[in-house]
Short mmCIF file of C-alpha atoms in Angstrom, two decimals:
data_model
loop_
_atom_site.label_atom_id
_atom_site.label_comp_id
_atom_site.label_asym_id
_atom_site.label_seq_id
_atom_site.Cartn_x
_atom_site.Cartn_y
_atom_site.Cartn_z
CA MET A 1 22.16 -109.87 38.74
CA LYS A 2 22.28 -108.04 35.41
CA LEU A 3 25.49 -108.28 33.58
CA ILE A 4 27.00 -106.20 30.75
CA MET A 5 28.07 -108.54 28.06
CA TYR A 6 30.01 -107.82 24.97
CA GLU A 7 29.87 -110.05 21.70
CA THR A 8 32.71 -109.54 19.30
CA ASP A 9 32.19 -109.65 15.51
CA SER A 10 33.66 -113.25 15.78
CA HIS A 11 30.79 -114.06 18.29
CA GLN A 12 33.11 -114.40 21.22
CA ILE A 13 31.30 -113.51 24.59
CA LYS A 14 33.06 -111.28 27.21
CA LEU A 15 31.54 -110.17 30.46
CA TYR A 16 32.65 -106.88 31.81
CA ASP A 17 30.57 -105.44 34.66
CA THR A 18 27.33 -105.57 36.57
CA ILE A 19 24.54 -103.14 36.19
CA GLU A 20 21.83 -102.54 38.81
CA VAL A 21 18.22 -103.26 38.15
CA THR A 22 17.14 -99.78 38.90
CA GLU A 23 19.73 -98.28 36.55
CA LEU A 24 18.74 -100.81 33.89
CA LYS A 25 15.11 -99.75 34.27
CA SER A 26 15.85 -96.07 34.21
CA ALA A 27 17.94 -96.52 31.03
CA SER A 28 15.25 -98.70 29.38
CA ALA A 29 12.69 -96.08 30.16
CA ALA A 30 14.93 -93.28 28.82
CA ALA A 31 15.70 -95.18 25.64
CA LYS A 32 11.90 -95.68 24.99
CA ARG A 33 11.23 -92.00 25.40
CA LEU A 34 14.13 -91.12 23.26
CA GLY A 35 13.26 -93.80 20.67
CA GLN A 36 9.85 -92.25 20.21
CA LEU A 37 11.37 -88.85 19.50
CA LEU A 38 13.78 -90.31 17.21
CA GLU A 39 10.97 -91.79 15.32
CA ASP A 40 9.37 -88.50 15.01
CA LEU A 41 12.55 -87.04 13.74
CA ALA A 42 12.89 -89.73 11.09
CA PHE A 43 9.54 -88.73 9.43
CA GLY A 44 11.06 -85.42 8.76
CA ASP A 45 14.34 -86.83 7.63
CA CYS A 46 12.63 -88.96 5.04
CA ALA A 47 10.89 -85.97 3.52
CA LYS A 48 14.19 -84.25 3.21
CA THR A 49 15.92 -87.40 1.62
CA VAL A 50 13.19 -87.92 -1.09
CA LEU A 51 13.27 -84.18 -2.07
CA GLU A 52 17.02 -84.56 -2.31
CA GLU A 53 16.54 -87.75 -4.53
CA PHE A 54 14.09 -85.86 -6.72
CA TYR A 55 16.72 -83.21 -7.37
CA GLU A 56 19.43 -85.84 -8.04
CA ALA A 57 17.07 -87.51 -10.50
CA CYS A 58 16.97 -84.29 -12.44
CA ARG A 59 20.72 -84.31 -12.72
CA LEU A 60 21.07 -87.73 -14.15
CA ILE A 61 20.98 -86.89 -17.64
CA SER A 62 22.94 -89.78 -19.22
CA ALA A 63 19.80 -91.84 -20.07
CA PRO A 64 17.03 -91.92 -22.68
CA TYR A 65 14.44 -89.46 -22.34
CA GLN A 66 11.61 -91.80 -21.60
CA LEU A 67 13.51 -93.40 -18.76
CA LEU A 68 14.55 -90.03 -17.27
CA HIS A 69 11.01 -88.83 -17.47
CA ARG A 70 9.58 -91.86 -15.64
CA ARG A 71 12.31 -91.78 -13.16
CA ILE A 72 11.70 -88.03 -12.28
CA GLU A 73 7.93 -88.76 -12.23
CA GLN A 74 8.55 -91.48 -9.74
CA ARG A 75 10.75 -89.27 -7.54
CA ALA A 76 8.22 -86.56 -7.58
CA LYS A 77 5.34 -88.63 -6.42
CA ALA A 78 7.68 -90.14 -3.73
CA PHE A 79 8.17 -86.52 -2.27
CA LEU A 80 4.44 -85.78 -2.44
CA SER A 81 3.76 -89.10 -0.54
CA GLU A 82 6.33 -88.38 2.12
CA PHE A 83 5.05 -84.81 2.39
CA SER A 84 1.63 -86.36 3.22
CA ILE A 85 2.97 -89.03 5.54
CA LEU A 86 4.83 -86.35 7.63
CA LEU A 87 1.82 -84.10 7.91
CA ASN A 88 -0.52 -87.11 8.83
CA HIS A 89 2.08 -88.28 11.42
CA TRP A 90 1.94 -85.16 13.35
CA GLU A 91 -1.92 -84.75 13.05
CA LYS A 92 -2.40 -88.42 14.32
CA LYS A 93 0.20 -88.03 17.11
CA SER A 94 -1.11 -84.49 18.30
CA THR A 95 -4.73 -85.85 18.31
CA HIS A 96 -3.64 -88.65 20.77
CA GLU A 97 -1.69 -86.25 22.96
CA GLY A 98 -4.48 -83.93 23.82
CA ALA A 99 -6.01 -80.74 22.99
CA GLU A 100 -2.95 -78.49 23.61
CA LYS A 101 -0.69 -80.34 21.13
CA HIS A 102 -3.51 -80.82 18.56
CA GLY A 103 -4.29 -77.08 18.83
CA LEU A 104 -0.52 -76.30 18.10
CA PHE A 105 -0.68 -78.55 15.06
CA LYS A 106 -3.88 -76.84 13.71
CA LYS A 107 -2.35 -73.43 14.19
CA LEU A 108 0.82 -74.34 12.34
CA THR A 109 -1.07 -75.95 9.57
CA HIS A 110 -3.24 -72.82 9.18
CA GLN A 111 -0.14 -70.63 9.31
CA SER A 112 1.52 -72.65 6.66
CA TYR A 113 -1.58 -72.55 4.29
CA ASP A 114 -1.87 -68.78 4.70
CA SER A 115 1.68 -67.82 4.36
CA CYS A 116 2.78 -70.51 1.70
CA PRO A 117 0.51 -71.29 -1.29
CA GLU A 118 3.27 -73.87 -2.35
CA TYR A 119 2.46 -75.74 0.88
CA GLY A 120 -1.31 -76.15 0.05
CA PHE A 121 -0.37 -76.65 -3.59
CA VAL A 122 1.82 -79.60 -2.79
CA TYR A 123 -0.63 -81.23 -0.47
CA ASN A 124 -3.32 -80.97 -3.21
CA LEU A 125 -1.03 -82.22 -5.95
CA ARG A 126 -0.43 -85.36 -3.85
CA ASN A 127 -4.35 -85.90 -4.06
CA TYR A 128 -4.23 -85.25 -7.72
CA ALA A 129 -1.49 -87.70 -8.13
CA ILE A 130 -3.03 -90.67 -6.17
CA HIS A 131 -6.04 -90.54 -8.47
CA GLY A 132 -3.79 -91.24 -11.45
CA GLY A 133 -2.81 -87.71 -12.39
CA THR A 134 0.55 -87.20 -14.05
CA VAL A 135 2.64 -84.79 -12.01
CA VAL A 136 5.61 -84.26 -14.42
CA SER A 137 3.98 -83.58 -17.88
CA ARG A 138 7.47 -83.29 -19.62
CA ILE A 139 11.04 -82.66 -18.86
CA HIS A 140 13.42 -80.13 -20.52
CA GLY A 141 17.09 -79.74 -20.50
CA GLU A 142 19.47 -77.69 -22.68
CA ILE A 143 22.92 -78.59 -24.06
CA GLY A 144 25.66 -78.04 -21.53
CA CYS A 145 23.11 -77.82 -18.62
CA GLN A 146 23.50 -80.32 -15.79
CA TYR A 147 19.79 -80.00 -14.70
CA ILE A 148 16.72 -81.25 -16.30
CA GLN A 149 13.52 -79.23 -15.54
CA PRO A 150 10.62 -81.34 -14.16
CA LEU A 151 7.75 -79.40 -15.88
CA ALA A 152 4.04 -79.46 -14.85
CA ASN A 153 1.20 -78.48 -17.06
CA ARG A 154 -0.66 -75.54 -15.50
CA ASP A 155 -3.85 -75.77 -17.74
CA ARG A 156 -4.05 -79.80 -17.16
CA LEU A 157 -3.87 -79.23 -13.42
CA LEU A 158 -6.50 -76.48 -13.45
CA SER A 159 -8.86 -78.52 -15.60
CA ASP A 160 -8.28 -82.04 -14.34
CA TYR A 161 -8.48 -81.25 -10.57
CA ARG A 162 -11.31 -79.11 -8.92
CA LYS A 163 -10.30 -78.94 -5.31
CA TRP A 164 -7.52 -76.20 -5.60
CA LYS A 165 -8.05 -73.44 -3.00
CA THR A 166 -7.99 -69.73 -4.10
CA ASN A 167 -4.44 -69.02 -3.21
CA GLU A 168 -3.37 -72.34 -4.97
CA ILE A 169 -5.24 -71.19 -8.13
CA ASP A 170 -3.62 -67.82 -7.97
CA LEU A 171 -0.25 -69.61 -7.62
CA LEU A 172 -1.02 -71.72 -10.78
CA LEU A 173 -2.20 -68.71 -12.69
CA ARG A 174 1.14 -66.95 -12.08
CA GLN A 175 3.03 -69.84 -13.75
CA PRO A 176 3.87 -70.23 -17.34
CA GLU A 177 2.08 -73.12 -19.24
CA TYR A 178 4.84 -75.49 -18.37
CA PHE A 179 6.60 -74.61 -15.14
CA ASP A 180 9.33 -76.17 -13.04
CA LEU A 181 8.14 -78.20 -9.98
CA TYR A 182 11.49 -78.25 -7.97
CA PRO A 183 11.32 -74.59 -6.75
CA ILE A 184 7.72 -75.06 -5.77
CA PHE A 185 8.77 -78.36 -3.91
CA GLN A 186 11.52 -76.53 -2.14
CA LYS A 187 9.26 -73.78 -0.74
CA ALA A 188 6.70 -76.40 0.32
CA TYR A 189 9.21 -78.44 2.17
CA SER A 190 10.62 -75.29 3.98
CA ALA A 191 7.15 -74.68 5.32
CA ILE A 192 6.54 -78.30 6.45
CA GLN A 193 10.00 -78.47 7.82
CA SER A 194 9.23 -75.50 10.02
CA LEU A 195 5.90 -77.18 11.09
CA HIS A 196 7.80 -80.31 11.80
CA TYR A 197 10.55 -78.66 13.89
CA ASN A 198 7.96 -76.78 15.96
CA MET A 199 5.95 -79.87 16.67
CA MET A 200 9.49 -81.59 17.67
CA ASP A 201 10.20 -78.70 19.87
CA ALA A 202 6.86 -79.37 21.72
CA GLN A 203 8.06 -82.70 22.57
CA LEU A 204 11.33 -81.69 24.07
CA THR A 205 11.75 -81.07 27.88
CA THR A 206 14.27 -81.18 30.63
CA GLN A 207 13.46 -85.01 30.73
CA THR A 208 14.94 -85.18 27.18
CA ILE A 209 18.29 -83.77 28.40
CA ALA A 210 18.43 -85.99 31.37
CA ASP A 211 17.61 -89.03 29.25
CA CYS A 212 20.43 -88.18 26.83
CA ASP A 213 22.83 -87.54 29.66
CA LEU A 214 21.89 -91.03 31.18
CA LEU A 215 22.25 -93.02 28.00
CA THR A 216 25.44 -91.10 26.89
CA ALA A 217 27.14 -91.80 30.27
CA LEU A 218 26.23 -95.64 29.87
CA HIS A 219 27.58 -95.63 26.34
CA HIS A 220 30.84 -94.00 27.29
CA ARG A 221 31.03 -96.56 30.26
CA MET A 222 30.67 -99.32 27.77
CA LEU A 223 33.32 -97.92 25.38
CA SER A 224 35.70 -97.46 28.14
CA LEU A 225 35.19 -101.28 28.86
CA ASN A 226 35.74 -102.25 25.31
CA SER A 227 35.93 -100.16 22.12
CA GLU A 228 36.25 -103.03 19.55
CA PRO A 229 33.74 -103.64 16.79
CA GLY A 230 30.74 -105.69 18.27
CA SER A 231 27.55 -105.36 20.16
CA TRP A 232 26.50 -104.95 23.75
CA ASP A 233 23.73 -106.79 25.62
CA ILE A 234 22.47 -106.87 29.09
CA ILE A 235 22.14 -110.55 30.20
CA GLU A 236 21.42 -112.53 33.30
CA PHE A 237 22.68 -116.04 33.95
CA PHE A 238 20.85 -118.47 36.18
CA ASP A 239 22.09 -121.68 38.01
CA CYS A 240 20.46 -125.22 37.99
CA HIS A 241 18.04 -124.07 40.66
CA GLY A 242 16.87 -121.12 38.62
CA ASP A 243 18.57 -118.61 40.85
CA PRO A 244 20.69 -115.58 39.24
CA CYS A 245 24.39 -116.00 39.29
CA ASN A 246 26.78 -113.40 40.44
CA LEU A 247 29.44 -112.27 38.16
CA SER A 248 32.28 -113.67 40.45
CA ASP A 249 30.47 -117.18 40.37
CA ILE A 250 29.85 -117.32 36.62
CA ALA A 251 33.26 -118.80 35.63
CA ALA A 252 32.86 -121.71 38.13
CA ALA A 253 28.97 -122.15 37.93
CA LYS A 254 27.26 -124.52 35.52
CA PHE A 255 24.53 -122.19 34.39
CA LYS A 256 21.34 -123.49 33.03
CA SER A 257 20.21 -120.60 30.85
CA CYS A 258 20.46 -116.95 30.12
CA SER A 259 18.12 -114.28 29.01
CA ARG A 260 19.56 -111.29 26.96
CA CYS A 261 18.11 -107.82 26.12
CA HIS A 262 20.06 -106.01 23.38
CA ALA A 263 21.09 -102.56 24.51
CA THR A 264 21.79 -99.50 22.43
CA TRP A 265 23.07 -96.89 24.86
CA ASN A 266 23.90 -94.09 22.38
CA ALA A 267 21.73 -90.95 22.66
CA TYR A 268 21.22 -88.88 19.50
CA PRO A 269 23.04 -85.73 20.20
CA ILE A 270 20.69 -83.42 18.30
CA LEU A 271 17.98 -84.16 20.67
CA LYS A 272 19.90 -82.83 23.54
CA SER A 273 21.26 -79.88 21.81
CA ARG A 274 17.90 -78.84 20.57
CA ALA A 275 16.21 -79.44 23.91
CA GLU A 276 19.07 -77.28 25.58
CA MET A 277 18.68 -74.43 22.96
CA LEU A 278 14.88 -74.51 23.29
CA LEU A 279 14.78 -74.45 27.03
CA HIS A 280 17.59 -71.69 27.06
CA SER A 281 15.42 -69.52 24.80
CA GLN A 282 12.39 -69.89 27.04
CA THR A 283 14.17 -68.67 30.09
CA LYS A 284 15.31 -65.51 28.40
#
């Protein structure tokens, strides 16, 4: 007999209800599937976060020039790294999931390269950076301005790196000698964000909606039992003979041991809403 247990912040244990083994197995399977989707989603969220951190570093002007320059350079390379990590995640995942998913990934990357030279530029800028190249050659700010421009050197990038593609070279040649990287990072992020959401959408099905509904129902059930701060667990008590104890017998039983499996039954709403939106659009 599986039991729903609640542990308060002061480590008091309260037993509230039973849960059927079949229900627990279904919920565990749903949590595993949704957990993988949330992991996929997190890769895109990290890329967004480091781009925001890069912008914020360009706004923190109350520090010596050298410290600001180094801080902005570090944030720029962090964005380049997360950009590559996100791309590599979907390439690896789609390869393991078969020809259809991998074909979609290849189609989306080709579209990004063809339609957005900033996308390819950022990808190759990361390769340039990991071999020791300086991304932000200098920074520039004006009196009264709350933004410091992270400037790259066009001529150095063209001379020190030989793997730029034609449209990326054209992009560089259209820039002044020192050009602001942030607008280019923004456009590249928009392209990879579109790729990311398209790959996410390919993972979402009616099963995603059903999984979210199941876990949400369990979450609400537990909150109805106790909404105090604390944590939920699914546990099973055994008597001295090794047999499971029923909830009604626990108070009187001298149980020998218990096993516990931490449960987080709170589905991420964005997965359900996006799956519903996607499936609705497919039926039109």
